[in-house]
């Protein structure tokens, strides 16, 4: 069964400067048991919430199957870590996730390409290994809540992209 493994809502951007300098320290509480998603705005409390440059990509989703054992959201800086969902194949679709409070609809706009930081935070070779498997950048289409645990998944045609 598909599952939401981790959720991250971080108020700070930790990957600035040169990867060789290492990331900034993680703020306490950035891994959370639930997130509140707002249509067109992102995740409440996250660094990209209502950020103009990230409105079409304010929520990121990555598949746990793409990561080495022990690597989680604090290392890859995505918002939603799932298992049992081939998220990298969903660009151009709408992903519906329902963890018990109703579906949250996420339009998968583009790939979340890895960067050189992955070799520092995940491990040597991760930048290359995550190419094509770095997750997706999404725009939320409705308000809702997502929680860690089992999730009901549906993939819908993106009506905004068709016709």
PDB file of C-alpha atoms in Angstrom:
ATOM      1  CA  UNK A   1       0.000   0.000   0.000  1.00  0.00           C
ATOM      2  CA  UNK A   2       1.297   3.497  -0.792  1.00  0.00           C
ATOM      3  CA  UNK A   3       2.489   5.488   2.184  1.00  0.00           C
ATOM      4  CA  UNK A   4       3.605   8.968   3.130  1.00  0.00           C
ATOM      5  CA  UNK A   5       6.859   8.238   4.970  1.00  0.00           C
ATOM      6  CA  UNK A   6       7.999  11.768   5.914  1.00  0.00           C
ATOM      7  CA  UNK A   7       6.790  15.353   5.615  1.00  0.00           C
ATOM      8  CA  UNK A   8       9.010  18.431   5.693  1.00  0.00           C
ATOM      9  CA  UNK A   9       7.968  22.055   6.163  1.00  0.00           C
ATOM     10  CA  UNK A  10      11.086  24.123   6.714  1.00  0.00           C
ATOM     11  CA  UNK A  11      11.070  27.884   7.178  1.00  0.00           C
ATOM     12  CA  UNK A  12      14.683  28.203   6.008  1.00  0.00           C
ATOM     13  CA  UNK A  13      16.656  27.429   2.860  1.00  0.00           C
ATOM     14  CA  UNK A  14      19.670  25.367   4.005  1.00  0.00           C
ATOM     15  CA  UNK A  15      21.462  24.745   0.700  1.00  0.00           C
ATOM     16  CA  UNK A  16      23.076  28.106  -0.040  1.00  0.00           C
ATOM     17  CA  UNK A  17      26.624  28.872  -1.057  1.00  0.00           C
ATOM     18  CA  UNK A  18      28.971  26.092  -2.085  1.00  0.00           C
ATOM     19  CA  UNK A  19      28.154  22.452  -1.409  1.00  0.00           C
ATOM     20  CA  UNK A  20      31.716  21.955  -0.138  1.00  0.00           C
ATOM     21  CA  UNK A  21      30.901  24.366   2.714  1.00  0.00           C
ATOM     22  CA  UNK A  22      28.055  22.106   3.835  1.00  0.00           C
ATOM     23  CA  UNK A  23      24.411  22.963   4.522  1.00  0.00           C
ATOM     24  CA  UNK A  24      23.210  25.351   7.184  1.00  0.00           C
ATOM     25  CA  UNK A  25      21.996  23.682  10.393  1.00  0.00           C
ATOM     26  CA  UNK A  26      18.478  22.270  10.318  1.00  0.00           C
ATOM     27  CA  UNK A  27      15.922  24.194  12.335  1.00  0.00           C
ATOM     28  CA  UNK A  28      14.124  22.146  14.969  1.00  0.00           C
ATOM     29  CA  UNK A  29      10.798  20.679  13.939  1.00  0.00           C
ATOM     30  CA  UNK A  30      11.102  20.753  10.150  1.00  0.00           C
ATOM     31  CA  UNK A  31      10.064  17.090   9.920  1.00  0.00           C
ATOM     32  CA  UNK A  32       6.398  17.088  10.885  1.00  0.00           C
ATOM     33  CA  UNK A  33       3.618  14.511  11.250  1.00  0.00           C
ATOM     34  CA  UNK A  34       1.254  16.579   9.097  1.00  0.00           C
ATOM     35  CA  UNK A  35       1.269  19.519   6.695  1.00  0.00           C
ATOM     36  CA  UNK A  36      -1.396  22.013   5.690  1.00  0.00           C
ATOM     37  CA  UNK A  37      -1.488  22.668   1.974  1.00  0.00           C
ATOM     38  CA  UNK A  38      -3.026  25.828   0.488  1.00  0.00           C
ATOM     39  CA  UNK A  39      -4.200  26.029  -3.119  1.00  0.00           C
ATOM     40  CA  UNK A  40      -1.748  27.947  -5.283  1.00  0.00           C
ATOM     41  CA  UNK A  41       0.392  28.903  -2.271  1.00  0.00           C
ATOM     42  CA  UNK A  42       2.140  25.778  -1.005  1.00  0.00           C
ATOM     43  CA  UNK A  43       2.704  24.367   2.464  1.00  0.00           C
ATOM     44  CA  UNK A  44       1.984  26.565   5.457  1.00  0.00           C
ATOM     45  CA  UNK A  45       5.236  27.304   7.293  1.00  0.00           C
ATOM     46  CA  UNK A  46       7.496  26.212   4.420  1.00  0.00           C
ATOM     47  CA  UNK A  47      10.177  28.476   2.967  1.00  0.00           C
ATOM     48  CA  UNK A  48       8.461  28.515  -0.449  1.00  0.00           C
ATOM     49  CA  UNK A  49       4.930  29.270   0.819  1.00  0.00           C
ATOM     50  CA  UNK A  50       3.479  32.088  -1.314  1.00  0.00           C
ATOM     51  CA  UNK A  51       6.926  32.745  -2.821  1.00  0.00           C
ATOM     52  CA  UNK A  52       6.352  34.267  -6.299  1.00  0.00           C
ATOM     53  CA  UNK A  53       9.269  32.424  -7.943  1.00  0.00           C
ATOM     54  CA  UNK A  54       7.955  29.063  -6.710  1.00  0.00           C
ATOM     55  CA  UNK A  55       4.174  29.378  -7.103  1.00  0.00           C
ATOM     56  CA  UNK A  56       4.072  26.736  -9.845  1.00  0.00           C
ATOM     57  CA  UNK A  57       6.422  24.437  -7.918  1.00  0.00           C
ATOM     58  CA  UNK A  58       5.836  25.090  -4.215  1.00  0.00           C
ATOM     59  CA  UNK A  59       5.361  21.449  -3.187  1.00  0.00           C
ATOM     60  CA  UNK A  60       7.911  18.746  -3.974  1.00  0.00           C
ATOM     61  CA  UNK A  61       7.319  14.996  -3.846  1.00  0.00           C
ATOM     62  CA  UNK A  62       9.959  12.261  -4.055  1.00  0.00           C
ATOM     63  CA  UNK A  63       9.721   8.465  -4.059  1.00  0.00           C
ATOM     64  CA  UNK A  64      11.548   6.653  -1.272  1.00  0.00           C
ATOM     65  CA  UNK A  65      12.509   3.979  -3.781  1.00  0.00           C
ATOM     66  CA  UNK A  66      14.792   6.559  -5.449  1.00  0.00           C
ATOM     67  CA  UNK A  67      16.848   7.126  -2.308  1.00  0.00           C
ATOM     68  CA  UNK A  68      19.514   5.004  -0.646  1.00  0.00           C
ATOM     69  CA  UNK A  69      18.610   3.464   2.725  1.00  0.00           C
ATOM     70  CA  UNK A  70      18.624   6.035   5.512  1.00  0.00           C
ATOM     71  CA  UNK A  71      18.298   9.082   3.237  1.00  0.00           C
ATOM     72  CA  UNK A  72      15.243  11.177   3.935  1.00  0.00           C
ATOM     73  CA  UNK A  73      13.768  14.596   3.362  1.00  0.00           C
ATOM     74  CA  UNK A  74      16.273  16.517   5.461  1.00  0.00           C
ATOM     75  CA  UNK A  75      18.966  15.386   3.017  1.00  0.00           C
ATOM     76  CA  UNK A  76      17.126  15.956  -0.274  1.00  0.00           C
ATOM     77  CA  UNK A  77      15.022  18.975   0.774  1.00  0.00           C
ATOM     78  CA  UNK A  78      11.760  17.770  -0.726  1.00  0.00           C
ATOM     79  CA  UNK A  79       8.453  18.165   1.107  1.00  0.00           C
ATOM     80  CA  UNK A  80       6.762  14.780   0.768  1.00  0.00           C
ATOM     81  CA  UNK A  81       8.491  11.390   0.829  1.00  0.00           C
ATOM     82  CA  UNK A  82       6.258   8.574  -0.426  1.00  0.00           C
ATOM     83  CA  UNK A  83       6.640   4.880  -1.146  1.00  0.00           C
ATOM     84  CA  UNK A  84       4.648   2.843  -3.634  1.00  0.00           C
ATOM     85  CA  UNK A  85       4.126   5.754  -6.063  1.00  0.00           C
ATOM     86  CA  UNK A  86       6.182   6.237  -9.241  1.00  0.00           C
ATOM     87  CA  UNK A  87       6.155  10.025  -8.890  1.00  0.00           C
ATOM     88  CA  UNK A  88       8.839  10.700 -11.508  1.00  0.00           C
ATOM     89  CA  UNK A  89       6.436   9.472 -14.203  1.00  0.00           C
ATOM     90  CA  UNK A  90       3.694  11.949 -13.236  1.00  0.00           C
ATOM     91  CA  UNK A  91       4.832  15.218 -14.846  1.00  0.00           C
ATOM     92  CA  UNK A  92       1.785  16.608 -16.656  1.00  0.00           C
ATOM     93  CA  UNK A  93      -0.690  14.794 -14.388  1.00  0.00           C
ATOM     94  CA  UNK A  94      -2.564  15.637 -11.216  1.00  0.00           C
ATOM     95  CA  UNK A  95      -1.620  13.537  -8.199  1.00  0.00           C
ATOM     96  CA  UNK A  96      -4.375  13.027  -5.636  1.00  0.00           C
ATOM     97  CA  UNK A  97      -3.189  12.079  -2.129  1.00  0.00           C
ATOM     98  CA  UNK A  98      -5.685  11.302   0.635  1.00  0.00           C
ATOM     99  CA  UNK A  99      -4.246  10.455   4.045  1.00  0.00           C
ATOM    100  CA  UNK A 100      -7.625  10.551   5.776  1.00  0.00           C
ATOM    101  CA  UNK A 101      -8.785  14.172   5.616  1.00  0.00           C
ATOM    102  CA  UNK A 102      -9.847  14.226   1.973  1.00  0.00           C
ATOM    103  CA  UNK A 103      -7.844  14.396  -1.230  1.00  0.00           C
ATOM    104  CA  UNK A 104      -5.088  16.946  -1.772  1.00  0.00           C
ATOM    105  CA  UNK A 105      -4.611  17.604  -5.481  1.00  0.00           C
ATOM    106  CA  UNK A 106      -1.116  18.399  -6.751  1.00  0.00           C
ATOM    107  CA  UNK A 107      -0.479  19.327 -10.395  1.00  0.00           C
ATOM    108  CA  UNK A 108       2.911  17.854 -11.294  1.00  0.00           C
ATOM    109  CA  UNK A 109       4.477  20.699 -13.281  1.00  0.00           C
ATOM    110  CA  UNK A 110       8.072  19.542 -13.773  1.00  0.00           C
ATOM    111  CA  UNK A 111      10.860  17.360 -12.459  1.00  0.00           C
ATOM    112  CA  UNK A 112      12.681  18.305  -9.263  1.00  0.00           C
ATOM    113  CA  UNK A 113      16.168  17.878 -10.670  1.00  0.00           C
ATOM    114  CA  UNK A 114      18.951  17.010  -8.248  1.00  0.00           C
ATOM    115  CA  UNK A 115      21.840  19.377  -7.670  1.00  0.00           C
ATOM    116  CA  UNK A 116      25.477  19.089  -6.589  1.00  0.00           C
ATOM    117  CA  UNK A 117      24.356  19.308  -2.952  1.00  0.00           C
ATOM    118  CA  UNK A 118      23.134  15.702  -3.195  1.00  0.00           C
ATOM    119  CA  UNK A 119      26.751  14.452  -3.274  1.00  0.00           C
ATOM    120  CA  UNK A 120      27.283  16.193   0.090  1.00  0.00           C
ATOM    121  CA  UNK A 121      23.989  15.505   1.868  1.00  0.00           C
ATOM    122  CA  UNK A 122      23.049  12.066   0.515  1.00  0.00           C
ATOM    123  CA  UNK A 123      26.494  10.721  -0.409  1.00  0.00           C
ATOM    124  CA  UNK A 124      29.082  10.645  -3.186  1.00  0.00           C
ATOM    125  CA  UNK A 125      27.479   9.862  -6.545  1.00  0.00           C
ATOM    126  CA  UNK A 126      23.949  10.810  -5.469  1.00  0.00           C
ATOM    127  CA  UNK A 127      23.758  13.796  -7.827  1.00  0.00           C
ATOM    128  CA  UNK A 128      24.238  11.519 -10.831  1.00  0.00           C
ATOM    129  CA  UNK A 129      22.183   8.638  -9.382  1.00  0.00           C
ATOM    130  CA  UNK A 130      19.148  10.900  -8.762  1.00  0.00           C
ATOM    131  CA  UNK A 131      18.984  12.255 -12.320  1.00  0.00           C
ATOM    132  CA  UNK A 132      15.492  11.458 -13.537  1.00  0.00           C
ATOM    133  CA  UNK A 133      14.548  10.258 -10.032  1.00  0.00           C
ATOM    134  CA  UNK A 134      14.708  13.498  -8.004  1.00  0.00           C
ATOM    135  CA  UNK A 135      10.955  13.807  -7.628  1.00  0.00           C
ATOM    136  CA  UNK A 136       8.435  16.315  -8.958  1.00  0.00           C
ATOM    137  CA  UNK A 137       7.601  19.973  -8.386  1.00  0.00           C
ATOM    138  CA  UNK A 138       3.892  20.600  -7.972  1.00  0.00           C
ATOM    139  CA  UNK A 139       1.348  23.343  -7.562  1.00  0.00           C
ATOM    140  CA  UNK A 140      -1.420  22.550  -5.055  1.00  0.00           C
ATOM    141  CA  UNK A 141      -4.899  22.828  -6.566  1.00  0.00           C
ATOM    142  CA  UNK A 142      -6.891  22.753  -3.335  1.00  0.00           C
ATOM    143  CA  UNK A 143      -6.535  23.255   0.411  1.00  0.00           C
ATOM    144  CA  UNK A 144      -6.026  20.193   2.562  1.00  0.00           C
ATOM    145  CA  UNK A 145      -4.042  18.248   5.130  1.00  0.00           C
ATOM    146  CA  UNK A 146      -1.591  15.409   4.574  1.00  0.00           C
ATOM    147  CA  UNK A 147      -0.332  13.110   7.331  1.00  0.00           C
ATOM    148  CA  UNK A 148       2.407  10.531   7.648  1.00  0.00           C
ATOM    149  CA  UNK A 149       1.012   7.024   7.127  1.00  0.00           C
ATOM    150  CA  UNK A 150      -1.037   5.120   4.562  1.00  0.00           C
ATOM    151  CA  UNK A 151      -2.316   7.191   1.647  1.00  0.00           C
ATOM    152  CA  UNK A 152      -4.935   6.641  -1.031  1.00  0.00           C
ATOM    153  CA  UNK A 153      -3.501   7.647  -4.404  1.00  0.00           C
ATOM    154  CA  UNK A 154      -5.123   8.542  -7.710  1.00  0.00           C
ATOM    155  CA  UNK A 155      -3.542   9.986 -10.833  1.00  0.00           C
ATOM    156  CA  UNK A 156      -5.823  12.263 -12.803  1.00  0.00           C
ATOM    157  CA  UNK A 157      -5.480  13.859 -16.215  1.00  0.00           C
ATOM    158  CA  UNK A 158      -4.336  17.470 -15.903  1.00  0.00           C
ATOM    159  CA  UNK A 159      -7.309  19.360 -17.377  1.00  0.00           C
ATOM    160  CA  UNK A 160      -5.272  22.587 -17.490  1.00  0.00           C
ATOM    161  CA  UNK A 161      -2.742  20.959 -19.826  1.00  0.00           C
ATOM    162  CA  UNK A 162      -5.184  19.228 -22.164  1.00  0.00           C
ATOM    163  CA  UNK A 163      -7.131  20.786 -24.989  1.00  0.00           C
TER     164      UNK A 163
END
